[in-house]
Amino acid sequence: MFTTHPFQAGSDPDKFHEECGVFGVFGTEDAAAFTALGLHALQHRGQEAAGIVSYDGKRFHPHRAMGLVGDIFGDRDVIDRLPGDSAIGHNRYSTTGETVLRNVQPLYAGYGFGGLALAHNGNLTNARQLRRELVQAGSLFQSTMDTEVIQHLIATSREARLLDRVIEALRAVDGAYSLVALSRRKLIGARDPLGVRPLVLGQIGDAWVLASESCALDIIGADFVRDIEPGEIIVIDDEGVHSHKPALPTRKRFCIFEYIYFARPDSNVDGRNVYEARKAIGAEMAREAPVDADLVIPVPDSGVPAAIGYAAEAGIPFELGLIRNHYVGRTFIEPTDEIRHLGVRLKHNANRGQLDGKRVILVDDSIVRGTTSKKIVEMVRNAGATEVHVRISSPPTKSPCFYGIDTPEASELLAANHDVDGIRRLIGADSLAYVSMDGLYRAMGETAGRNNDAPQYCDACFSGEYPIALTDMNDTDNTSQMSLLAELA
Amino acid sequence: MFTTHPFQAGSDPDKFHEECGVFGVFGTEDAAAFTALGLHALQHRGQEAAGIVSYDGKRFHPHRAMGLVGDIFGDRDVIDRLPGDSAIGHNRYSTTGETVLRNVQPLYAGYGFGGLALAHNGNLTNARQLRRELVQAGSLFQSTMDTEVIQHLIATSREARLLDRVIEALRAVDGAYSLVALSRRKLIGARDPLGVRPLVLGQIGDAWVLASESCALDIIGADFVRDIEPGEIIVIDDEGVHSHKPALPTRKRFCIFEYIYFARPDSNVDGRNVYEARKAIGAEMAREAPVDADLVIPVPDSGVPAAIGYAAEAGIPFELGLIRNHYVGRTFIEPTDEIRHLGVRLKHNANRGQLDGKRVILVDDSIVRGTTSKKIVEMVRNAGATEVHVRISSPPTKSPCFYGIDTPEASELLAANHDVDGIRRLIGADSLAYVSMDGLYRAMGETAGRNNDAPQYCDACFSGEYPIALTDMNDTDNTSQMSLLAELA
Amino acid sequence: MFTTHPFQAGSDPDKFHEECGVFGVFGTEDAAAFTALGLHALQHRGQEAAGIVSYDGKRFHPHRAMGLVGDIFGDRDVIDRLPGDSAIGHNRYSTTGETVLRNVQPLYAGYGFGGLALAHNGNLTNARQLRRELVQAGSLFQSTMDTEVIQHLIATSREARLLDRVIEALRAVDGAYSLVALSRRKLIGARDPLGVRPLVLGQIGDAWVLASESCALDIIGADFVRDIEPGEIIVIDDEGVHSHKPALPTRKRFCIFEYIYFARPDSNVDGRNVYEARKAIGAEMAREAPVDADLVIPVPDSGVPAAIGYAAEAGIPFELGLIRNHYVGRTFIEPTDEIRHLGVRLKHNANRGQLDGKRVILVDDSIVRGTTSKKIVEMVRNAGATEVHVRISSPPTKSPCFYGIDTPEASELLAANHDVDGIRRLIGADSLAYVSMDGLYRAMGETAGRNNDAPQYCDACFSGEYPIALTDMNDTDNTSQMSLLAELA
Amino acid sequence: MFTTHPFQAGSDPDKFHEECGVFGVFGTEDAAAFTALGLHALQHRGQEAAGIVSYDGKRFHPHRAMGLVGDIFGDRDVIDRLPGDSAIGHNRYSTTGETVLRNVQPLYAGYGFGGLALAHNGNLTNARQLRRELVQAGSLFQSTMDTEVIQHLIATSREARLLDRVIEALRAVDGAYSLVALSRRKLIGARDPLGVRPLVLGQIGDAWVLASESCALDIIGADFVRDIEPGEIIVIDDEGVHSHKPALPTRKRFCIFEYIYFARPDSNVDGRNVYEARKAIGAEMAREAPVDADLVIPVPDSGVPAAIGYAAEAGIPFELGLIRNHYVGRTFIEPTDEIRHLGVRLKHNANRGQLDGKRVILVDDSIVRGTTSKKIVEMVRNAGATEVHVRISSPPTKSPCFYGIDTPEASELLAANHDVDGIRRLIGADSLAYVSMDGLYRAMGETAGRNNDAPQYCDACFSGEYPIALTDMNDTDNTSQMSLLAELA
């Protein structure tokens, strides 16, 4: 989206952050309740805001608000105000900047042919260029979201049928996206031609479900049917599911970081169980970078599966040596110096009873800026650990993402500016190892490792190889003011 | 506006209600503070919401909120967030229906040529038709306000210059309006071809001011320069004030009800002092409908000037026999039966010490539904008055307004369904007289009374003669859903 | 109250301010609705907060909040949560300082004999001393209000009967007060021995009503029965009204300023109609200080009755030359310099159409600091008046009040530091006259004027003669911190 | 507390709930910031509300609010409004009923000798009786908390010294409590004679710290010094730490459930590391109730340490087969039927990829009502598990707690009404085992198991043996209404 500067840090400055989750359902009187549950299961993909639009055969009904899904949609009254047999929903990731209700999805527009609600996960890389062209031709924008570009493209299309307008609009845009849309008669799902972002199809009774991850099917008891394919447009109506593939087939480049960190461990995305993938990376690390130690401890919670995989492969006990405080909430946003200094302890505490006098292998999924890693290593040492060996279940993150993930710019990425031993010194570890690129691909079942001529995944954040054109990158025209969103912050 | 059904009653169900006040200033570093003050002086024209957009040479800065001007803009911090040498502002009248922040003016849009903020007072009578045509051609609407139609007409104009686009847009619309607009280099003011709604030009130092009424000039110490003329478009820029009259000259039809009730008594609008006009109507009534009595008392506050005029002409003492409670606020919105029954006493109390044993002439500006008049007459009698003679400083209100005033539909207008004696019986008065149409025109200085061939004012609410076409009246297509505004209510 | 420093300025820094109104009703199922209406009619006595406690035969039910009565109690749901046949209520005046919910009355306490809710208008002059004694003996205070002293005195009384405990408590306190209290079986009303603050008894059907002013009877349609007498304790129960006079009779000293400014003009308090009293003062001024002029104009709204009285006596036309903006609300609390400079125009505007070229007599009720008067005189001159003669319907206010009125300290009272001609020069008037002390008493019907040996009213703010001991004045012990109220501000 | 009906269920109806955590610090300019951090570390002991009172040498400064510590105290401005070198703080557990700001601790009272702020964790078992006696003698209560009884006892004590008053007050009360109090010169800590609730002493630089658990020392980097002893009163002033033991020594009866569930795993309380204790119980269970299986999975998060202990002792792989959604927040409080039906899935999801075709040992800490256990077993089976063996790391919970823990009444406790095999059938497990009472004591290091003649811990919830008299249990007088708290809910 335009609103999310790709280099802006989010809530945990030492992690990459997913930007948004989507959900849609067609054909059940519990459409809004199911969508609320699905968004709750996808809460890890965006915690800033959430929205649902339902359609009851006569009108579209929306509810969008800042906050967590449970807080927004947990009240029966809210669900009752979202009647109808179909609905789509969206979780928005918390970014700084224009975080305003008007930017909360799903977006809606009334067209000559009727209304259409639209929500997407991802980022368009030529949205700014398209927007400028549309404005020149007389379109008025109300948000700063790239999603709105798609709406105007649909509005100004000369095609008669909605599907043809959508196809024409998606042909015009570049980028990584999984989108869901709801018209008066159809639920539409689409994935970009490379399939960078995930989208799955499920079924419960006679109803069909679209969701970013399979964990959103589990929560409502829906069965997983299949992944939407790269470049596929799914149209669901009273007659069932129709698949359209208007683009030429290209080789899939699914985001490998979904397996490392973004997706929930109990999800299956793009044909693979995330927990198993993480355990496999841990085992791969145990083989690539073994070390003699007393304990394997994860940085909770994201490091747990890889740590279990490492411990099992290495035959070293797995222990919870770091305890996470789950009550952090939206908390301590303007901390005192005292609190800032104590920093990481707001979220974690080292259990001296476990760690005193021990040689420790500390497993985490990634190092972004390194500030948190440094504090955790220090905390583990202060709790009495005699050695601290850090193992990271991803290759070094050297390049920012422009496909829907919130990452710092290269200058702030530790691995873009230091080699592994330099990083080891900075975080104060006795040893440091990242899983290798080939090791990562092997853990994904690619026994021959990465195919450098035609990589099986999008791994731009490690390799710097961007599979989709970055048109807006070179666009420096920031002068036009599209909206007054700032007032609503 | 679309949002204001012309037949909907407002806060006082027994009054007509003004819909909106506008203000603009160009060329002073106190632009936002002046606009806040001007809107405060125009608060009687709209109490639901208010907004200001300023421009600082680089960006447009908005602040819009529900509530009173003083509550929204009384805080220095808010004014400080509205930097720049030019600003426009708007007061919105409280109507039921889609009362949401997204409908609060000024509206803003980013065009190919830059941004434009826009606010207006009035009502377009062909907005629905125009909106449908625009949507068919690919425009997406974000509000339900007729103001947005003007923005899309400007956006889709093929003219190059802003002024020419505005002229093209205003040629397309029918209705009564006074509008102010702010671009990066210009403050624009415009009045509809008949000049139904007021708009004045003022000056303070090197700065120029546009406002609905002159009282908004007084509050900032600006000098009154002149009324904007019917059909005139004023463009103010660094070189000064430029007048454009793209339409053929037509005979002015200023809203005569502005003098009777809407405008503030200390304002001059369309060349006349409102307080003096009201006193003159009162004197006219004393001549047209004299009666022997002990006291002349006004229904406060709007009846005061006419009562003073009546008392002076008749030589009968003027007294405050009804005391108004000024703390009503947004109060007692869902009253208990007990409170509803007591009704008018929330706002007024009769002073028995004044009224006991007296013959009373009660002066009010209008009778709409008659419910309040009935209760006030009863209250005056209960306080001991032996006779109650009601004098109304307007002719009977028989027809709804479609030009920016909130009026009940004809079936709820007492005078549309009863003759004067019937009304007298319903409200329980000993005698009742309205000022005559000719008497009203004489009080306006038209010594020959109303020119029935070419009336000097718009008096459609009395005469049923509508000078502007009512295109949308016959438009019954309500099916398309333009936006999801309801969620924000 | 402790919370109201007697020298603190309130919302209009150029007026004295009433501190609180009380209301009580016994014997009607509409107890809470009536109390809400009564408090609404008494809104001018306090706008900061309001509270009601009802009793339904089993439990006491409270609702207290910051804000206006209509906003707090206008919703039917709120009234429905206050069941029962008896209730008391209280309006609190807005002061700076410890303005917190815990200080909003009625207060409530559970005693050995049952619960008691209590509310009062006035100020105890030995509350601090009593509080210290109570704390030393083991009482714990929860508020900073003097009202709570009465509760602890009742709690620690050794008497068995509630009435005897109340008598014992009131014997211990000095000050000016009108209080209402509600136990499980009784509604109690009491006035201090000198009767400084007002309290009236009314009746509606079988129910009895207590209220600060008669306008609160009018709003519910209750009949005025009589004033509670100085030093009288009224006990209302199922058997009717019982009067107790535990103190020796003393000469009444009702607050004369209630007639000048505090009370509503349509009220009767202490046997006199307020509007008539004000007109009589105006007429007295016309005789004492005549001047040749074209118009008499009031400073609205408080100056209106005296101006009407003056104009009628002098035979000079009465006109509304100053228009008041009634939408000021709680507004412009942190104004910009620009707004501060324009000051009084937020509230008033001079009508040039009226004043241009005229000699004007400007009538107001009092001059406190003089800042507003100066600005109004200037505004009237700027509107074209050739002469401005100011007439004030009270004697010069030289001394602060300690009996429940919020007044500046002497150093800030203009009349404490300047003679009349000095004040005239400061406010820029051509002439200035205050009503004389004897003239004021004559207007009250005391044909011989003030009895200086035994004044008929409390006029301490003019005369400096304080009829009740000011015990806490000499108490400089501020060290003990009774509560943590500040947190709730 | 009075406010917490001992039989009321809290947020997770299938867990017991801790009621409150306390913290105090003396002798550092970061007193408030340290207290905020300490309360954050103790957030698991109460999530409804939190409060801090600091003392700056002149005044006590409070801040209390509903919500999480981070939300209340995360803002620097809030900490800056709590100046001083000493402070105490309190976390309140969320209960239904009179959950109002006035019941949020610390409480404060102004006494003859100065102010005292007070906060406690625990429950007084004769508070109602004491309160009635105090009210009869003239004390007025402002809250419904038992904490206020202690304040009134201190206020009405005839002793001169604060310490002697506190001793006298604590001699009068029965119950389980750990309290902290702050006067103008002293920080006081006290633990009930049996030491049921925890309280530890720490040191950082020259400052002293009191906290419910050692994890609150870790977060600020303070060193653990020792546990406060049962019946001990600690007084900390400028001269250091003074210990007083006014009661006769009795045998300690620390709450054994703190080790099973309440305390944080990284805390040391009463001389023992909680994580190690839980692992030891898990190992004990592996020995007492072994079963052939493929996986050991915990019910996250509380079951993790015992599951690790079980898995290691049994030599069976530990896996995260249930994924917890950490974004539940204050969520879904009035769920739709649909959501209620799906119930436990809001919080957990079973990972089919892990569980399909496996024999699973499911480890949890307790079964209260059994509703959650039943759903989790079903969820694990639906994910493909072929056998589900449940192991519970506490003995059956048969009796409610009256010592500061929120538990259902006996009729709702599954184990009070069913034997183990009955429970197994109800929750649908293939086998079910609880740790034995002796096994639990052995895991605590009591190699001979429980000493039934003189149990080493309070285990009333398992054994029904209550070591402290339950005076208020037989007190049925509910008639007196102490306060109007309900209004503030």
CSV table of N, CA and C in Angstrom, one decimal, chain A residues 166-218:
chain,number,residue,atom,x,y,z
A,166,VAL,N,-12.6,-6.6,-13.8
A,166,VAL,CA,-11.6,-7.0,-12.8
A,166,VAL,C,-10.3,-7.5,-13.6
A,167,ILE,N,-10.5,-8.3,-14.6
A,167,ILE,CA,-9.4,-8.8,-15.4
A,167,ILE,C,-8.6,-7.7,-16.0
A,168,GLU,N,-9.3,-6.7,-16.5
A,168,GLU,CA,-8.7,-5.6,-17.1
A,168,GLU,C,-7.9,-4.8,-16.1
A,169,ALA,N,-8.5,-4.6,-14.9
A,169,ALA,CA,-7.8,-3.9,-13.8
A,169,ALA,C,-6.6,-4.6,-13.4
A,170,LEU,N,-6.7,-5.9,-13.2
A,170,LEU,CA,-5.5,-6.7,-12.7
A,170,LEU,C,-4.4,-6.8,-13.7
A,171,ARG,N,-4.8,-6.7,-15.0
A,171,ARG,CA,-3.7,-6.7,-16.0
A,171,ARG,C,-2.9,-5.4,-15.9
A,172,ALA,N,-3.6,-4.4,-15.5
A,172,ALA,CA,-2.8,-3.1,-15.4
A,172,ALA,C,-1.9,-3.0,-14.2
A,173,VAL,N,-2.2,-3.7,-13.2
A,173,VAL,CA,-1.3,-3.5,-12.0
A,173,VAL,C,-0.2,-4.5,-11.9
A,174,ASP,N,0.9,-4.1,-11.3
A,174,ASP,CA,2.0,-4.9,-11.0
A,174,ASP,C,2.1,-5.1,-9.5
A,175,GLY,N,2.6,-6.2,-9.0
A,175,GLY,CA,2.8,-6.3,-7.6
A,175,GLY,C,2.5,-7.7,-7.1
A,176,ALA,N,2.5,-7.8,-5.7
A,176,ALA,CA,2.2,-9.0,-5.1
A,176,ALA,C,0.9,-8.8,-4.3
A,177,TYR,N,-0.1,-9.7,-4.6
A,177,TYR,CA,-1.4,-9.4,-3.9
A,177,TYR,C,-2.2,-10.7,-3.9
A,178,SER,N,-2.9,-10.8,-2.8
A,178,SER,CA,-4.0,-11.8,-2.7
A,178,SER,C,-5.2,-10.9,-2.4
A,179,LEU,N,-6.3,-10.9,-3.2
A,179,LEU,CA,-7.4,-10.1,-2.9
A,179,LEU,C,-8.7,-10.9,-2.9
A,180,VAL,N,-9.6,-10.3,-2.1
A,180,VAL,CA,-11.0,-10.8,-2.1
A,180,VAL,C,-11.9,-9.7,-2.4
A,181,ALA,N,-13.0,-9.9,-3.1
A,181,ALA,CA,-14.0,-8.9,-3.5
A,181,ALA,C,-15.4,-9.5,-3.4
A,182,LEU,N,-16.3,-8.6,-3.1
A,182,LEU,CA,-17.7,-9.1,-2.9
A,182,LEU,C,-18.6,-8.1,-3.7
A,183,SER,N,-19.3,-8.7,-4.7
A,183,SER,CA,-20.3,-7.9,-5.4
A,183,SER,C,-21.7,-8.4,-5.0
A,184,ARG,N,-22.7,-7.9,-5.6
A,184,ARG,CA,-24.1,-8.3,-5.2
A,184,ARG,C,-24.4,-9.8,-5.5
A,185,ARG,N,-23.6,-10.4,-6.3
A,185,ARG,CA,-23.9,-11.8,-6.6
A,185,ARG,C,-22.7,-12.7,-6.6
A,186,LYS,N,-21.5,-12.2,-6.3
A,186,LYS,CA,-20.3,-13.0,-6.4
A,186,LYS,C,-19.3,-12.7,-5.3
A,187,LEU,N,-18.6,-13.7,-4.9
A,187,LEU,CA,-17.4,-13.6,-4.1
A,187,LEU,C,-16.2,-13.9,-5.1
A,188,ILE,N,-15.3,-12.9,-5.1
A,188,ILE,CA,-14.1,-13.1,-6.1
A,188,ILE,C,-12.8,-13.2,-5.3
A,189,GLY,N,-11.9,-14.1,-5.7
A,189,GLY,CA,-10.6,-14.2,-5.1
A,189,GLY,C,-9.6,-14.1,-6.2
A,190,ALA,N,-8.4,-13.5,-5.9
A,190,ALA,CA,-7.4,-13.5,-7.0
A,190,ALA,C,-6.0,-13.4,-6.3
A,191,ARG,N,-5.1,-14.0,-7.0
A,191,ARG,CA,-3.7,-14.0,-6.5
A,191,ARG,C,-2.8,-13.5,-7.7
A,192,ASP,N,-1.8,-12.8,-7.3
A,192,ASP,CA,-0.9,-12.2,-8.4
A,192,ASP,C,-0.3,-13.3,-9.2
A,193,PRO,N,0.2,-13.0,-10.4
A,193,PRO,CA,0.7,-14.0,-11.3
A,193,PRO,C,1.8,-14.9,-10.8
A,194,LEU,N,2.7,-14.4,-9.8
A,194,LEU,CA,3.7,-15.2,-9.2
A,194,LEU,C,3.3,-15.9,-8.0
A,195,GLY,N,2.1,-15.6,-7.5
A,195,GLY,CA,1.6,-16.2,-6.3
A,195,GLY,C,2.5,-15.9,-5.0
A,196,VAL,N,2.9,-14.7,-4.9
A,196,VAL,CA,3.8,-14.3,-3.8
A,196,VAL,C,3.1,-14.4,-2.5
A,197,ARG,N,1.9,-13.9,-2.4
A,197,ARG,CA,1.2,-13.9,-1.1
A,197,ARG,C,0.2,-15.1,-1.1
A,198,PRO,N,-0.1,-15.7,0.0
A,198,PRO,CA,-0.9,-16.9,0.1
A,198,PRO,C,-2.4,-16.6,0.0
A,199,LEU,N,-3.2,-17.6,-0.5
A,199,LEU,CA,-4.7,-17.5,-0.5
A,199,LEU,C,-5.2,-19.0,-0.7
A,200,VAL,N,-6.0,-19.4,0.3
A,200,VAL,CA,-6.5,-20.7,0.2
A,200,VAL,C,-8.0,-20.8,0.1
A,201,LEU,N,-8.5,-21.9,-0.5
A,201,LEU,CA,-10.0,-22.1,-0.7
A,201,LEU,C,-10.4,-23.2,0.3
A,202,GLY,N,-11.6,-22.9,1.0
A,202,GLY,CA,-12.1,-23.9,1.9
A,202,GLY,C,-13.6,-24.1,1.7
A,203,GLN,N,-14.2,-25.1,2.4
A,203,GLN,CA,-15.6,-25.3,2.2
A,203,GLN,C,-16.1,-25.8,3.5
A,204,ILE,N,-17.3,-25.3,3.9
A,204,ILE,CA,-18.0,-25.7,5.1
A,204,ILE,C,-19.5,-25.8,4.7
A,205,GLY,N,-20.0,-27.1,4.7
A,205,GLY,CA,-21.4,-27.3,4.3
A,205,GLY,C,-21.4,-26.8,2.8
A,206,ASP,N,-22.4,-26.0,2.5
A,206,ASP,CA,-22.6,-25.5,1.1
A,206,ASP,C,-21.8,-24.2,0.9
A,207,ALA,N,-21.2,-23.7,1.9
A,207,ALA,CA,-20.5,-22.4,1.8
A,207,ALA,C,-19.1,-22.6,1.4
A,208,TRP,N,-18.6,-21.5,0.7
A,208,TRP,CA,-17.2,-21.5,0.2
A,208,TRP,C,-16.5,-20.4,1.0
A,209,VAL,N,-15.2,-20.7,1.2
A,209,VAL,CA,-14.4,-19.7,2.0
A,209,VAL,C,-13.1,-19.4,1.3
A,210,LEU,N,-12.6,-18.2,1.4
A,210,LEU,CA,-11.3,-17.8,0.9
A,210,LEU,C,-10.6,-17.2,2.2
A,211,ALA,N,-9.3,-17.6,2.3
A,211,ALA,CA,-8.6,-17.1,3.5
A,211,ALA,C,-7.1,-17.0,3.2
A,212,SER,N,-6.4,-16.1,3.9
A,212,SER,CA,-4.9,-16.1,3.7
A,212,SER,C,-4.2,-17.3,4.1
A,213,GLU,N,-4.7,-18.0,5.2
A,213,GLU,CA,-4.0,-19.2,5.7
A,213,GLU,C,-5.1,-20.2,6.1
A,214,SER,N,-4.7,-21.4,6.2
A,214,SER,CA,-5.6,-22.5,6.5
A,214,SER,C,-6.1,-22.5,8.0
A,215,CYS,N,-5.3,-21.8,8.9
A,215,CYS,CA,-5.8,-21.7,10.3
A,215,CYS,C,-7.1,-21.0,10.4
A,216,ALA,N,-7.4,-20.1,9.4
A,216,ALA,CA,-8.7,-19.5,9.4
A,216,ALA,C,-9.8,-20.4,8.9
A,217,LEU,N,-9.5,-21.4,8.3
A,217,LEU,CA,-10.5,-22.5,8.0
A,217,LEU,C,-10.8,-23.3,9.2
A,218,ASP,N,-9.7,-23.7,9.9
A,218,ASP,CA,-9.8,-24.5,11.1
A,218,ASP,C,-10.7,-23.9,12.1
